[in-house]
Backbone as a chain_set.jsonl record, in Angstrom:
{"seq": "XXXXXXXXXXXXXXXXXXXXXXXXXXXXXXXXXXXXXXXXXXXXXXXXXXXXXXXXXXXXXXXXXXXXXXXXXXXXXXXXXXXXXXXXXXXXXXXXXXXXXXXXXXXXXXXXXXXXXXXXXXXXXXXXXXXXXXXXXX", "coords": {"N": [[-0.426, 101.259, 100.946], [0.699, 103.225, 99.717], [-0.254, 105.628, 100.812], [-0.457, 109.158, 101.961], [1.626, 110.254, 104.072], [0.973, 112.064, 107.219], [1.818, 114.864, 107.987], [3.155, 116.806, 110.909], [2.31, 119.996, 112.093], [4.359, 121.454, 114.09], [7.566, 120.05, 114.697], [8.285, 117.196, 117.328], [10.869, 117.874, 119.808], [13.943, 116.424, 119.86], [15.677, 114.754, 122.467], [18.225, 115.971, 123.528], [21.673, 115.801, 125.254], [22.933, 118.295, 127.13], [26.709, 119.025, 126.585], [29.353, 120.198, 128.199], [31.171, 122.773, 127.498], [33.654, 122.465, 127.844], [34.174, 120.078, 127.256], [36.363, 119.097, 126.681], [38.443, 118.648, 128.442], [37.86, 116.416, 130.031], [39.258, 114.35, 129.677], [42.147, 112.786, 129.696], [43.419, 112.33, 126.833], [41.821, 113.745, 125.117], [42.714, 116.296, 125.998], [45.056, 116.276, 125.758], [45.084, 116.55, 122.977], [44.086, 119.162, 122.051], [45.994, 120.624, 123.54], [48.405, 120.197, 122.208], [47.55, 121.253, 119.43], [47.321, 123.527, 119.962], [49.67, 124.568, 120.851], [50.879, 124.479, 118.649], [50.967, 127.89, 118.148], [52.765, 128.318, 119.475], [55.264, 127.597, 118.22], [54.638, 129.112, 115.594], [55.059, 131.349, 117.385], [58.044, 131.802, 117.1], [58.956, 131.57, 114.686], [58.171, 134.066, 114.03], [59.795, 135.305, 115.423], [62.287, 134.882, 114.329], [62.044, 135.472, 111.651], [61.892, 138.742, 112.026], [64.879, 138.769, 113.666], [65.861, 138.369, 111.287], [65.112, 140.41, 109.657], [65.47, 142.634, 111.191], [68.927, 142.061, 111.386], [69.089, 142.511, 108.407], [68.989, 145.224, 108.235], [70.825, 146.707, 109.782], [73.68, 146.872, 111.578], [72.475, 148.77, 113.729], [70.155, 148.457, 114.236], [69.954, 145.407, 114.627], [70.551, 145.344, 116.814], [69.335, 146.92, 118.73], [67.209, 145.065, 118.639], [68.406, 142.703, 119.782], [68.69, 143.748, 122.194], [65.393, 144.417, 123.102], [64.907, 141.186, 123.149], [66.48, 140.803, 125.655], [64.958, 142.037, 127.617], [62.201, 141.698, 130.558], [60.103, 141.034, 129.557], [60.388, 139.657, 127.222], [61.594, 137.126, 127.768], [60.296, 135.875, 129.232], [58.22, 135.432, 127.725], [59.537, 133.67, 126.009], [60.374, 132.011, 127.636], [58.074, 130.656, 128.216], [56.766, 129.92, 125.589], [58.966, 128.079, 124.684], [58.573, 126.258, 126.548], [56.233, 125.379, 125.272], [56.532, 124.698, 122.918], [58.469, 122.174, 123.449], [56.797, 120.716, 124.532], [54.749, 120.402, 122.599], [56.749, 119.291, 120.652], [57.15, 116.396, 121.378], [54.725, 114.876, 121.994], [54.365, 115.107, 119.226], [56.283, 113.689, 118.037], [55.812, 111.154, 119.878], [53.351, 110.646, 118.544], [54.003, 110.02, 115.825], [54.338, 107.383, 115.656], [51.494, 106.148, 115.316], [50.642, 107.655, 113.051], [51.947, 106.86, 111.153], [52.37, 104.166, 110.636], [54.322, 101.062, 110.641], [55.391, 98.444, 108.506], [57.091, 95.261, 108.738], [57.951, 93.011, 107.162], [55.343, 92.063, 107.064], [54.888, 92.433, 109.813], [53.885, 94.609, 112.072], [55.774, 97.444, 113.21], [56.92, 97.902, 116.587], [56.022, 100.592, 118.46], [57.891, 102.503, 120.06], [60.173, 101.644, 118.219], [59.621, 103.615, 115.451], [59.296, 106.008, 116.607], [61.684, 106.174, 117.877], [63.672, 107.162, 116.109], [63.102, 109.372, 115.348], [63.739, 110.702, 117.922], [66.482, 110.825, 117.896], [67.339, 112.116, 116.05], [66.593, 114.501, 116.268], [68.026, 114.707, 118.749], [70.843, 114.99, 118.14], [70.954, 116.944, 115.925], [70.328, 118.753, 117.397], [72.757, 118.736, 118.88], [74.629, 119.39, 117.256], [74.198, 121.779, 116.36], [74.256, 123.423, 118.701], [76.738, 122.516, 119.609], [77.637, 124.269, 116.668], [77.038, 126.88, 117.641], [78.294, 127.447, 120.382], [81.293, 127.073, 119.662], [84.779, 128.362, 118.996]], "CA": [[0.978, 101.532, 100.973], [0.633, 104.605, 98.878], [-0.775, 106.804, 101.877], [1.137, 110.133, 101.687], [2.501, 110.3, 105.608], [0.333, 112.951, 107.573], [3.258, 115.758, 109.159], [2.285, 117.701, 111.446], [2.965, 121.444, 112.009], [5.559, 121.025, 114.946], [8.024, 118.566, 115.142], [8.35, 117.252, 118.495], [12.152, 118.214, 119.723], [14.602, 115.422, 120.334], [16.766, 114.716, 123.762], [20.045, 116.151, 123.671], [22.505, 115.756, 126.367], [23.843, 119.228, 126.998], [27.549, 118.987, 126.458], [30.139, 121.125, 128.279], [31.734, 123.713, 126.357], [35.038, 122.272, 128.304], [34.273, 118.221, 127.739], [37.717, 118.078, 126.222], [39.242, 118.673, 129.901], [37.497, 115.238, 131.288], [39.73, 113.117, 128.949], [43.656, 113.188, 129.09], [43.799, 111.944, 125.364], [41.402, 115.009, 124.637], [43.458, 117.566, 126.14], [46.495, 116.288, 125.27], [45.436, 116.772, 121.819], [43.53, 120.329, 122.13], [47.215, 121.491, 124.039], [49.386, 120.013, 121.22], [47.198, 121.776, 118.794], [47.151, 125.247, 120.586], [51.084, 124.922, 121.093], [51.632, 124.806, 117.488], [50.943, 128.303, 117.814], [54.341, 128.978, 119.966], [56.192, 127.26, 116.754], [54.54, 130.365, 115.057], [55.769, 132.584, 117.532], [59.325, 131.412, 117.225], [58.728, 131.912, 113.46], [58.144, 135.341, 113.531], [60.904, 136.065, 116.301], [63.96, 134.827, 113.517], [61.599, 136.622, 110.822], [61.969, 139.87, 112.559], [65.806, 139.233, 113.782], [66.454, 138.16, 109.896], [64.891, 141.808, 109.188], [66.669, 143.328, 111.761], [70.195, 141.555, 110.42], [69.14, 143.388, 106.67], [68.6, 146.767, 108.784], [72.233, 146.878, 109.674], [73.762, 146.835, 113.222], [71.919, 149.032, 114.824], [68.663, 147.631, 114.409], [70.311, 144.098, 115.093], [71.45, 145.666, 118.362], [67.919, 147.244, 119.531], [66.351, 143.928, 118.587], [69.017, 142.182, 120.819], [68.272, 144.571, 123.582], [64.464, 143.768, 123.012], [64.922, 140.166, 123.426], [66.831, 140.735, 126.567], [63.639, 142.403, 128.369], [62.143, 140.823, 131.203], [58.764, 140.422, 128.99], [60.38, 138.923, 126.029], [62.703, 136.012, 128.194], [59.485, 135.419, 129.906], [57.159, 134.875, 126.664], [60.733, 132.603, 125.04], [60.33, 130.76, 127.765], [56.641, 129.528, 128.039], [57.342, 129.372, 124.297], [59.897, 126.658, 124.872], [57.783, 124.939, 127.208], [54.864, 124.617, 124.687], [56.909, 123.952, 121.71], [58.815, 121.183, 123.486], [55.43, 119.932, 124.755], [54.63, 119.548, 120.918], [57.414, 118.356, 119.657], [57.326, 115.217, 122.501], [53.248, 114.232, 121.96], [54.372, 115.053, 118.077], [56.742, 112.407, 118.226], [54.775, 110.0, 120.27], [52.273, 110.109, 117.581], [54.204, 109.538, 114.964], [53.784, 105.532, 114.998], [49.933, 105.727, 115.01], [50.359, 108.301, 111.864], [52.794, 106.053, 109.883], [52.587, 102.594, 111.103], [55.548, 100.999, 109.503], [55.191, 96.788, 108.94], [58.057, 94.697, 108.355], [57.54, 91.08, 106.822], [53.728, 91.727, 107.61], [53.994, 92.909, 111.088], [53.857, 96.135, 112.557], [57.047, 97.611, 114.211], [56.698, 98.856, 117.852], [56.038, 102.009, 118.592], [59.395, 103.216, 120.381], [60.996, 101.714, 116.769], [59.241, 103.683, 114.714], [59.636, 107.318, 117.688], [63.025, 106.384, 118.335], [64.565, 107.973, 115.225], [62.901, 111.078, 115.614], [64.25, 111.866, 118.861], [67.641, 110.462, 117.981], [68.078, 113.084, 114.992], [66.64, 115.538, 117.55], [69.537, 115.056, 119.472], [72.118, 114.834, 117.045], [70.491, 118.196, 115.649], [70.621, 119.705, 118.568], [73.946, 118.683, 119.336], [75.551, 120.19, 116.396], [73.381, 123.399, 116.394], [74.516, 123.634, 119.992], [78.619, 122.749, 118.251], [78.074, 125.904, 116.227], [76.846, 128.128, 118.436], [79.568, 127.437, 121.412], [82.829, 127.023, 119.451], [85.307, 129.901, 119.079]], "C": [[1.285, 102.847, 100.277], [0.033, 105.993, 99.513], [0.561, 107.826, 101.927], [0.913, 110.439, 103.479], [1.558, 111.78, 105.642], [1.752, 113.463, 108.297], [2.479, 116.806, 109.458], [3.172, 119.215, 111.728], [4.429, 121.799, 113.05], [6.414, 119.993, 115.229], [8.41, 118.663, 116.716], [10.047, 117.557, 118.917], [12.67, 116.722, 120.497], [15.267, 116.022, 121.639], [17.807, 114.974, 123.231], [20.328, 116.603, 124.558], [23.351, 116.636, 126.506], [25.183, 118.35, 127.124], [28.224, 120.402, 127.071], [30.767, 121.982, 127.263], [33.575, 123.238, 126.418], [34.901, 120.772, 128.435], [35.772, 117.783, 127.276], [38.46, 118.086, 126.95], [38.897, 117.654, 130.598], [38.421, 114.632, 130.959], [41.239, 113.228, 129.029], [43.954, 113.41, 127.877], [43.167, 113.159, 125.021], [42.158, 116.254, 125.105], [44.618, 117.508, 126.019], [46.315, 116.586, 123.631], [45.042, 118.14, 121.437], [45.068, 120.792, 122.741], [47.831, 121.033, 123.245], [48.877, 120.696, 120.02], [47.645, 123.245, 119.298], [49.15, 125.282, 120.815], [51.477, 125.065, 119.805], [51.437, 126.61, 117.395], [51.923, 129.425, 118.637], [55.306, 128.627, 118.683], [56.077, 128.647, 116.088], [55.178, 131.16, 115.028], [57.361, 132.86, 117.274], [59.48, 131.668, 115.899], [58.943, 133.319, 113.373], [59.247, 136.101, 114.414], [62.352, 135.596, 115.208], [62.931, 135.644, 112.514], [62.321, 137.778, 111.313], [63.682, 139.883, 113.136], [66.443, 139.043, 112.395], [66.159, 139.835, 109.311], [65.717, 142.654, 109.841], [68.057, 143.417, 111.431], [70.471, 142.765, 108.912], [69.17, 144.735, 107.003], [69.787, 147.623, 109.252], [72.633, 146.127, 111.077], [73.34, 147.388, 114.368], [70.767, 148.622, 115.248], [68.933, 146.576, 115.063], [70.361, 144.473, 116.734], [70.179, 146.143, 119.477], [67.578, 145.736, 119.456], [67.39, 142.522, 119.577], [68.625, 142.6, 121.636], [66.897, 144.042, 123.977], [64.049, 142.89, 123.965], [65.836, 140.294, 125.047], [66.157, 141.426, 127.901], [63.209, 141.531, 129.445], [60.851, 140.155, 130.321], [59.301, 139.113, 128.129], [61.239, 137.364, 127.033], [61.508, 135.009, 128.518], [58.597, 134.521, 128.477], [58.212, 133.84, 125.685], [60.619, 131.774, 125.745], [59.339, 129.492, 128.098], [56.452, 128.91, 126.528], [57.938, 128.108, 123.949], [59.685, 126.034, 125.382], [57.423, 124.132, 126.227], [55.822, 124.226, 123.429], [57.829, 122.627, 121.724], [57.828, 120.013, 123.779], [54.933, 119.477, 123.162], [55.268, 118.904, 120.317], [57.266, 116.675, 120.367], [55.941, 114.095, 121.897], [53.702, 114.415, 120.159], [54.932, 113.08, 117.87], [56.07, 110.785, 118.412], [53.891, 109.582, 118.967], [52.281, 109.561, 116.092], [53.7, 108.074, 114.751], [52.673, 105.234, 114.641], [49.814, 106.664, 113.677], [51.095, 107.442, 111.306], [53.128, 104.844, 111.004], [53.672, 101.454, 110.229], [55.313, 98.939, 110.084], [56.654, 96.813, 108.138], [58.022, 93.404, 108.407], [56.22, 91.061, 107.128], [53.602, 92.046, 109.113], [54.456, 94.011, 111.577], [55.019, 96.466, 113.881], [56.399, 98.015, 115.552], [56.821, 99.786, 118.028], [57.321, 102.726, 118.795], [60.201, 103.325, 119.36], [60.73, 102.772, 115.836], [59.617, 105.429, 115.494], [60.649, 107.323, 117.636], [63.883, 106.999, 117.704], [64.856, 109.242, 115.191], [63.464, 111.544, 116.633], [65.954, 111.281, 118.866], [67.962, 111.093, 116.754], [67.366, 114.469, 115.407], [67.269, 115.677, 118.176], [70.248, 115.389, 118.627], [71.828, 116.368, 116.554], [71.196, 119.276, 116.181], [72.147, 120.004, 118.916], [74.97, 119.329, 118.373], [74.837, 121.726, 116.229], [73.828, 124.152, 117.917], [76.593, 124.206, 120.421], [78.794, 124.225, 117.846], [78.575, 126.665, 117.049], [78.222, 128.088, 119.857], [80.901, 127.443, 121.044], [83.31, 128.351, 119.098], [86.693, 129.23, 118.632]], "O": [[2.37, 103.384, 100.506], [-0.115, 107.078, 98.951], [1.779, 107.647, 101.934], [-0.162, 110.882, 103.882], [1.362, 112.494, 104.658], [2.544, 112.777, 108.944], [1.626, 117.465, 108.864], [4.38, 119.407, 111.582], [5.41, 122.385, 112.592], [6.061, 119.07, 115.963], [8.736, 119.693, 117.306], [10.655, 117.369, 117.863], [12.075, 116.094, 121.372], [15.418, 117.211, 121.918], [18.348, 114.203, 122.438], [19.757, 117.586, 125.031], [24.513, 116.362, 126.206], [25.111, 117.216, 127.599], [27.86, 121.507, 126.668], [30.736, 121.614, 126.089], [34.454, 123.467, 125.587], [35.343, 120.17, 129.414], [36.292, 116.673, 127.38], [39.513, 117.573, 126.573], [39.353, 117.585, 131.739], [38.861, 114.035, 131.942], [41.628, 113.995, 128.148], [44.612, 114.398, 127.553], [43.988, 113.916, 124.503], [42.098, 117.247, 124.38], [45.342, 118.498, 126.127], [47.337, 116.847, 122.995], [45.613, 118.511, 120.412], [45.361, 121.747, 122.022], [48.632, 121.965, 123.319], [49.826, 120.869, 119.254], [48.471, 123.887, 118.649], [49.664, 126.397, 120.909], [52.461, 125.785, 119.64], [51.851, 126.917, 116.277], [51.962, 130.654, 118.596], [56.06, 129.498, 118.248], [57.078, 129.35, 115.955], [55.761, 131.76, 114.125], [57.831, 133.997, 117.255], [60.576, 132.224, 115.822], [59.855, 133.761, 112.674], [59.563, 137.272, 114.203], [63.436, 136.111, 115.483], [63.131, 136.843, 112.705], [63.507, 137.81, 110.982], [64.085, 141.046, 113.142], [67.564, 139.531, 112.257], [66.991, 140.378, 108.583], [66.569, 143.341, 109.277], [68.553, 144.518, 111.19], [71.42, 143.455, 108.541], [69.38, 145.517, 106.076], [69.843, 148.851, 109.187], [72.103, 145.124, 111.555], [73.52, 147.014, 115.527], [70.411, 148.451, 116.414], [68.34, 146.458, 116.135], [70.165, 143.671, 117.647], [70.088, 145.834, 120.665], [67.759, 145.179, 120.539], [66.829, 141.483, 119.926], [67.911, 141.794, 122.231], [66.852, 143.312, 124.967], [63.379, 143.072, 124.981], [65.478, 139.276, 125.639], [66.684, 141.386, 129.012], [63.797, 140.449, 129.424], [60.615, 138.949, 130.375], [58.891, 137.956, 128.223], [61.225, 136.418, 126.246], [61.51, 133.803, 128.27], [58.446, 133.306, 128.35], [57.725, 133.276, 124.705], [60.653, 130.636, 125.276], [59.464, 128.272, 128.207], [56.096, 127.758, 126.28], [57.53, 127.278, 123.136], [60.233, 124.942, 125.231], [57.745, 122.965, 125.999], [55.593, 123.08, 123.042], [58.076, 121.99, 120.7], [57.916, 118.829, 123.454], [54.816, 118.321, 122.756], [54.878, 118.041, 119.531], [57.312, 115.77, 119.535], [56.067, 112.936, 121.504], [53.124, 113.474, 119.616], [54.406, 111.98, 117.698], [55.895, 109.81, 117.68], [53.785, 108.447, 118.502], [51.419, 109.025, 115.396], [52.885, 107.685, 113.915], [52.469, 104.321, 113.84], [48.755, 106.448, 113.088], [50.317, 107.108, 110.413], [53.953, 104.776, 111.916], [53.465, 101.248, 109.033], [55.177, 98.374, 111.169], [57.195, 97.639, 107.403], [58.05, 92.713, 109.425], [55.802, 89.968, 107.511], [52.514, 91.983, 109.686], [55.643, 94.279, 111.395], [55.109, 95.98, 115.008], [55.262, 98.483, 115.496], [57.953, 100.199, 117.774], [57.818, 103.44, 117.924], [60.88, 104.328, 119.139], [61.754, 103.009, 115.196], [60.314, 106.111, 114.743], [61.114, 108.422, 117.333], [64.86, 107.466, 118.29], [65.85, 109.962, 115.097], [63.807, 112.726, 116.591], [66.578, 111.365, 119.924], [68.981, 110.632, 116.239], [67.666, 115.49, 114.787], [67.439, 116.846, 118.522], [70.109, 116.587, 118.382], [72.738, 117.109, 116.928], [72.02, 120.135, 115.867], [72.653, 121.1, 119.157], [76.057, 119.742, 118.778], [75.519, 122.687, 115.873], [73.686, 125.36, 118.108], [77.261, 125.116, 120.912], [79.562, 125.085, 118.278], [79.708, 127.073, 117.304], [78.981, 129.053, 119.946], [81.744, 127.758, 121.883], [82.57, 129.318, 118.915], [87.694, 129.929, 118.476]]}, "num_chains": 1, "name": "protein.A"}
């Protein structure tokens, strides 16, 4: 029992089952979560587009006024509005996923999903609906 193990100079190589470079496109659940990842990085862009009109704002009115113009480009309407695709595409699968990130029990048993979603997109409206208030009244 005290034999020291003979190793030999090559190890023999194990089987591995190439893997696509694109296996996370067989799976819905995998590419729904690889495209909710990659959209957080329209949130970004939307980030740095009030950055930059908050700088513009401090720059006076004329700056404000180019950086209006800008945004009224055919490029920029175009890149606001695949933007607003993907960042509603995140917020939606965000949502959804809330219940499986915070599973919420009550008396020992676990609410239903929609209970636990339904808030979020019902102070997503409401949000909206007064951010929407502002901006339209006169």
């Amino acid at each position: 029992m005290n034999q020291t193990p003979i190793y030999k100079q090559y190890h023999p190589k194990w089987y591995r089952k190439r893997v696509s470079t694109y296996w996370w496109t067989q799976q819905w659940s995998y590419l729904k979560f690889t495209l909710r990842e990659l959209t957080s990085l329209s949130v970004a862009y939307f980030v740095v587009i009030m950055l930059l009109q908050v700088a513009a704002l401090n720059q006076g009115p004329d700056a404000y006024t180019r950086f209006q113009e800008w945004l009224k480009t055919p490029v920029a309407i175009v890149l606001n509005v695949i933007a607003l695709f993907f960042v509603l595409f995140h917020t939606i699968t965000w949502f959804n996923l809330a219940p499986r990130a915070m599973p919420v029990r009550v008396g020992g048993k676990r609410l239903p999903d929609w209970m636990v979603a339904a808030p979020n997109y019902v102070a997503w409206l409401v949000i909206s609906a007064v951010v929407a208030w502002l901006i339209v009244r006169k």
